[in-house]
mmCIF file of C-alpha atoms in Angstrom:
data_model
loop_
_atom_site.group_PDB
_atom_site.id
_atom_site.type_symbol
_atom_site.label_atom_id
_atom_site.label_comp_id
_atom_site.label_asym_id
_atom_site.label_seq_id
_atom_site.Cartn_x
_atom_site.Cartn_y
_atom_site.Cartn_z
ATOM 1 C CA MET Z 1 0.000 0.000 0.000
ATOM 2 C CA PRO Z 2 1.555 3.357 -0.954
ATOM 3 C CA ASP Z 3 2.073 6.146 1.535
ATOM 4 C CA ARG Z 4 -0.561 8.843 1.526
ATOM 5 C CA ALA Z 5 0.738 12.375 1.923
ATOM 6 C CA LYS Z 6 -0.383 15.929 1.383
ATOM 7 C CA ALA Z 7 -0.511 16.976 -2.235
ATOM 8 C CA PRO Z 8 2.679 18.862 -3.134
ATOM 9 C CA GLY Z 9 2.100 22.347 -4.424
ATOM 10 C CA SER Z 10 5.001 22.384 -6.839
ATOM 11 C CA ASP Z 11 4.374 19.209 -8.837
ATOM 12 C CA PRO Z 12 3.876 19.996 -12.539
ATOM 13 C CA VAL Z 13 0.501 18.824 -13.781
ATOM 14 C CA PRO Z 14 -0.551 19.029 -17.434
ATOM 15 C CA SER Z 15 -3.392 21.422 -18.050
ATOM 16 C CA SER Z 16 -6.839 20.036 -18.810
ATOM 17 C CA THR Z 17 -9.388 21.359 -21.232
ATOM 18 C CA ALA Z 18 -12.281 20.011 -19.142
ATOM 19 C CA LYS Z 19 -14.253 22.439 -17.015
ATOM 20 C CA ALA Z 20 -13.715 20.626 -13.765
ATOM 21 C CA THR Z 21 -13.633 21.775 -10.188
ATOM 22 C CA PRO Z 22 -11.981 19.990 -7.254
ATOM 23 C CA SER Z 23 -14.563 17.945 -5.398
ATOM 24 C CA ASP Z 24 -14.971 17.903 -1.635
ATOM 25 C CA SER Z 25 -13.843 14.294 -1.744
ATOM 26 C CA SER Z 26 -10.595 15.154 -3.535
ATOM 27 C CA ARG Z 27 -9.818 17.788 -0.924
ATOM 28 C CA GLN Z 28 -10.458 15.422 1.951
ATOM 29 C CA ASN Z 29 -8.511 12.492 0.511
ATOM 30 C CA ALA Z 30 -4.831 12.969 -0.083
ATOM 31 C CA PRO Z 31 -3.421 11.766 -3.416
ATOM 32 C CA ILE Z 32 -1.766 8.379 -3.602
ATOM 33 C CA ARG Z 33 1.995 8.939 -3.752
ATOM 34 C CA HIS Z 34 4.958 6.730 -4.691
ATOM 35 C CA ALA Z 35 8.678 7.399 -4.660
ATOM 36 C CA PHE Z 36 9.468 6.608 -8.291
ATOM 37 C CA THR Z 37 12.968 5.458 -9.169
ATOM 38 C CA SER Z 38 12.346 6.078 -12.861
ATOM 39 C CA SER Z 39 13.038 9.564 -14.188
ATOM 40 C CA ARG Z 40 10.772 9.039 -17.207
ATOM 41 C CA LEU Z 41 7.240 9.599 -15.971
ATOM 42 C CA ALA Z 42 4.007 9.928 -17.917
ATOM 43 C CA TYR Z 43 0.660 11.464 -17.005
ATOM 44 C CA LEU Z 44 -2.605 9.846 -18.074
ATOM 45 C CA GLN Z 45 -5.953 11.561 -17.674
ATOM 46 C CA ALA Z 46 -8.913 9.199 -17.434
ATOM 47 C CA SER Z 47 -12.619 9.951 -17.303
ATOM 48 C CA PHE Z 48 -15.156 7.655 -15.664
ATOM 49 C CA SER Z 49 -18.578 8.514 -17.095
ATOM 50 C CA VAL Z 50 -21.729 7.249 -15.407
ATOM 51 C CA VAL Z 51 -24.302 6.689 -18.155
ATOM 52 C CA ALA Z 52 -28.034 6.172 -17.620
ATOM 53 C CA LEU Z 53 -28.996 3.251 -19.867
ATOM 54 C CA LEU Z 54 -32.672 4.211 -20.089
ATOM 55 C CA GLY Z 55 -32.099 7.693 -21.480
ATOM 56 C CA PRO Z 56 -31.523 11.255 -20.264
ATOM 57 C CA HIS Z 57 -32.696 11.085 -16.693
ATOM 58 C CA SER Z 58 -31.210 11.068 -13.212
ATOM 59 C CA PRO Z 59 -30.968 7.649 -11.579
ATOM 60 C CA ALA Z 60 -32.209 7.427 -8.021
ATOM 61 C CA GLY Z 61 -29.535 8.276 -5.500
ATOM 62 C CA LYS Z 62 -27.587 10.673 -7.702
ATOM 63 C CA ARG Z 63 -27.832 13.463 -5.156
ATOM 64 C CA ASP Z 64 -26.245 11.256 -2.528
ATOM 65 C CA ALA Z 65 -23.556 9.841 -4.808
ATOM 66 C CA GLU Z 66 -20.047 10.598 -3.635
ATOM 67 C CA VAL Z 67 -17.051 11.258 -5.828
ATOM 68 C CA PRO Z 68 -14.618 8.361 -5.261
ATOM 69 C CA SER Z 69 -11.528 9.084 -3.198
ATOM 70 C CA ALA Z 70 -8.004 8.723 -4.571
ATOM 71 C CA LEU Z 71 -7.629 5.580 -2.468
ATOM 72 C CA ALA Z 72 -10.834 4.084 -3.897
ATOM 73 C CA VAL Z 73 -9.583 4.723 -7.444
ATOM 74 C CA TRP Z 74 -6.187 3.205 -6.622
ATOM 75 C CA GLU Z 75 -7.755 0.077 -5.134
ATOM 76 C CA ALA Z 76 -10.182 -0.318 -8.053
ATOM 77 C CA VAL Z 77 -7.388 -0.122 -10.629
ATOM 78 C CA GLN Z 78 -5.342 -2.658 -8.650
ATOM 79 C CA ARG Z 79 -8.281 -5.084 -8.670
ATOM 80 C CA ALA Z 80 -8.833 -4.533 -12.387
ATOM 81 C CA ALA Z 81 -5.161 -5.033 -13.299
ATOM 82 C CA VAL Z 82 -4.674 -8.501 -11.807
ATOM 83 C CA PRO Z 83 -7.139 -10.427 -14.055
ATOM 84 C CA LEU Z 84 -5.785 -8.617 -17.128
ATOM 85 C CA HIS Z 85 -2.051 -8.596 -16.410
ATOM 86 C CA GLY Z 86 -1.495 -11.040 -13.553
ATOM 87 C CA ALA Z 87 0.477 -10.354 -10.386
ATOM 88 C CA THR Z 88 2.898 -8.143 -12.310
ATOM 89 C CA GLY Z 89 0.131 -5.779 -13.348
ATOM 90 C CA GLY Z 90 -1.235 -5.627 -9.834
ATOM 91 C CA SER Z 91 2.139 -4.606 -8.424
ATOM 92 C CA VAL Z 92 2.961 -1.764 -10.840
ATOM 93 C CA PRO Z 93 3.225 1.506 -8.859
ATOM 94 C CA PHE Z 94 1.272 4.555 -9.972
ATOM 95 C CA ASP Z 95 0.038 7.795 -8.433
ATOM 96 C CA VAL Z 96 -3.530 9.025 -8.321
ATOM 97 C CA VAL Z 97 -2.650 12.708 -8.497
ATOM 98 C CA ASP Z 98 -6.123 14.228 -8.608
ATOM 99 C CA VAL Z 99 -9.821 13.307 -8.688
ATOM 100 C CA ARG Z 100 -12.376 15.850 -9.946
ATOM 101 C CA LEU Z 101 -16.087 15.919 -10.639
ATOM 102 C CA VAL Z 102 -17.220 17.135 -14.069
ATOM 103 C CA GLU Z 103 -20.921 17.878 -14.396
ATOM 104 C CA GLU Z 104 -22.645 16.439 -17.434
ATOM 105 C CA GLY Z 105 -26.111 16.398 -18.959
ATOM 106 C CA GLY Z 106 -28.279 14.057 -20.978
ATOM 107 C CA PRO Z 107 -27.602 10.353 -20.542
ATOM 108 C CA VAL Z 108 -24.266 11.079 -18.815
ATOM 109 C CA VAL Z 109 -25.291 11.432 -15.184
ATOM 110 C CA MET Z 110 -21.867 12.424 -13.889
ATOM 111 C CA ARG Z 111 -18.247 12.230 -14.928
ATOM 112 C CA VAL Z 112 -15.219 11.885 -12.702
ATOM 113 C CA GLN Z 113 -11.858 12.949 -14.077
ATOM 114 C CA VAL Z 114 -8.737 11.281 -12.656
ATOM 115 C CA LEU Z 115 -5.105 12.181 -13.253
ATOM 116 C CA PHE Z 116 -2.597 9.334 -12.981
ATOM 117 C CA ARG Z 117 1.202 9.452 -12.936
ATOM 118 C CA ILE Z 118 3.240 6.378 -13.782
ATOM 119 C CA ALA Z 119 6.649 5.342 -15.100
ATOM 120 C CA ARG Z 120 6.570 5.410 -18.894
ATOM 121 C CA GLU Z 121 7.573 1.762 -19.201
ATOM 122 C CA HIS Z 122 4.325 0.838 -17.424
ATOM 123 C CA VAL Z 123 1.953 3.062 -19.394
ATOM 124 C CA ASP Z 124 0.684 0.082 -21.377
ATOM 125 C CA ILE Z 125 -0.364 -1.765 -18.230
ATOM 126 C CA LEU Z 126 -2.254 1.158 -16.735
ATOM 127 C CA SER Z 127 -3.893 2.303 -19.968
ATOM 128 C CA THR Z 128 -5.053 -1.162 -21.034
ATOM 129 C CA THR Z 129 -6.367 -1.825 -17.540
ATOM 130 C CA LEU Z 130 -8.422 1.363 -17.607
ATOM 131 C CA LEU Z 131 -9.824 0.662 -21.068
ATOM 132 C CA ALA Z 132 -10.467 -3.068 -20.768
ATOM 133 C CA ALA Z 133 -11.849 -3.432 -17.236
ATOM 134 C CA ASP Z 134 -15.506 -4.362 -16.893
ATOM 135 C CA SER Z 135 -18.067 -1.604 -16.391
ATOM 136 C CA ASN Z 136 -19.529 -3.416 -13.383
ATOM 137 C CA LEU Z 137 -16.176 -3.310 -11.602
ATOM 138 C CA TRP Z 138 -15.968 0.468 -11.972
ATOM 139 C CA ALA Z 139 -19.607 0.891 -10.945
ATOM 140 C CA GLN Z 140 -19.328 -1.260 -7.823
ATOM 141 C CA SER Z 141 -15.881 0.023 -6.826
ATOM 142 C CA LEU Z 142 -16.185 3.732 -7.587
ATOM 143 C CA PHE Z 143 -19.930 4.443 -7.356
ATOM 144 C CA PRO Z 144 -21.347 1.708 -5.081
ATOM 145 C CA SER Z 145 -24.228 3.690 -3.569
ATOM 146 C CA LEU Z 146 -25.328 5.038 -6.952
ATOM 147 C CA ALA Z 147 -25.077 1.614 -8.594
ATOM 148 C CA SER Z 148 -27.107 0.014 -5.814
ATOM 149 C CA SER Z 149 -29.865 2.633 -5.642
ATOM 150 C CA SER Z 150 -30.145 2.883 -9.436
ATOM 151 C CA SER Z 151 -30.455 -0.870 -9.809
ATOM 152 C CA SER Z 152 -33.127 -1.042 -7.112
ATOM 153 C CA ALA Z 153 -35.087 1.725 -8.839
ATOM 154 C CA GLY Z 154 -34.925 -0.007 -12.210
ATOM 155 C CA SER Z 155 -32.595 2.634 -13.671
ATOM 156 C CA PRO Z 156 -29.385 0.723 -14.439
ATOM 157 C CA ILE Z 157 -26.155 2.596 -15.078
ATOM 158 C CA LEU Z 158 -23.070 1.921 -17.167
ATOM 159 C CA VAL Z 159 -19.625 3.280 -16.284
ATOM 160 C CA ARG Z 160 -17.433 4.022 -19.288
ATOM 161 C CA CYS Z 161 -13.735 4.805 -18.951
ATOM 162 C CA THR Z 162 -11.831 6.800 -21.562
ATOM 163 C CA VAL Z 163 -8.182 7.814 -21.503
ATOM 164 C CA GLN Z 164 -6.781 11.166 -22.554
ATOM 165 C CA GLY Z 165 -3.484 12.875 -21.800
ATOM 166 C CA ALA Z 166 -0.847 10.494 -23.105
ATOM 167 C CA SER Z 167 -3.329 8.756 -25.418
ATOM 168 C CA ALA Z 168 -1.680 10.226 -28.513
ATOM 169 C CA HIS Z 169 1.388 8.146 -27.665
ATOM 170 C CA LEU Z 170 -0.164 4.976 -26.275
ATOM 171 C CA GLU Z 171 0.261 2.819 -29.360
ATOM 172 C CA ARG Z 172 4.037 2.940 -29.165
ATOM 173 C CA TYR Z 173 3.847 1.855 -25.525
ATOM 174 C CA LEU Z 174 1.626 -1.138 -26.220
ATOM 175 C CA SER Z 175 3.584 -4.372 -25.976
ATOM 176 C CA ASP Z 176 3.079 -7.231 -28.421
ATOM 177 C CA SER Z 177 1.015 -9.083 -25.826
ATOM 178 C CA ASN Z 178 -1.346 -6.135 -25.672
ATOM 179 C CA ALA Z 179 -1.544 -5.477 -29.409
ATOM 180 C CA TRP Z 180 -5.209 -6.506 -29.345
ATOM 181 C CA MET Z 181 -5.868 -3.261 -27.429
ATOM 182 C CA ALA Z 182 -5.062 -1.111 -30.470
ATOM 183 C CA SER Z 183 -8.571 -1.356 -31.942
ATOM 184 C CA LEU Z 184 -10.185 -0.780 -28.558
ATOM 185 C CA LEU Z 185 -7.973 2.247 -28.019
ATOM 186 C CA ALA Z 186 -8.961 3.669 -31.397
ATOM 187 C CA SER Z 187 -12.664 3.262 -30.690
ATOM 188 C CA THR Z 188 -12.791 4.448 -27.073
ATOM 189 C CA SER Z 189 -10.137 7.140 -26.723
ATOM 190 C CA THR Z 190 -9.690 10.418 -28.551
ATOM 191 C CA PRO Z 191 -5.995 11.306 -28.961
ATOM 192 C CA ALA Z 192 -5.201 14.733 -27.600
ATOM 193 C CA PRO Z 193 -1.546 15.840 -27.536
ATOM 194 C CA VAL Z 194 -0.492 17.001 -24.106
ATOM 195 C CA ALA Z 195 2.892 18.437 -23.140
ATOM 196 C CA LEU Z 196 4.218 16.128 -20.446
ATOM 197 C CA PRO Z 197 6.162 17.839 -17.642
ATOM 198 C CA ASN Z 198 9.941 17.638 -17.740
ATOM 199 C CA ARG Z 199 11.343 15.463 -15.019
#
């Protein structure tokens, strides 16, 4: 389990085009921090979108839904990585730098934006985990109260994860064993060049 510390004020973070504001949850939960030995770090920005399957309406319990903490995101990604990449994938260190709520409309009930930091040689593991993990895992791990109340009310939800940030460069990080992710990446992620911070 990584140490949890106060968010440093001087860490460079790539700018985001999303109109997001820090959530109360992100203020109360310190980012997950690792002491990386690699000097080549990459930032990935992921969005977890909660979609109402029955159309543009608000599932029951939305008002009480909490934005997941950095620790909850970290634990969910760890659980998702093991079935996809084995013990090696589950032991790859990464930071959850920031978690923000982005308000949406229509069928997208809410969207949570997460900024990850990871050694570049492990970008393929993190990115494929985020894109390939089952929607139910994200729903139960990140939005348990919303998933439960929505299901009980007959308003099921789907949680979709997309990856931005380093997505313009992901293909060259994909290993041969993960080549099957190329088509999924092309269909679920929109490349958007981002200037990574110099380390």
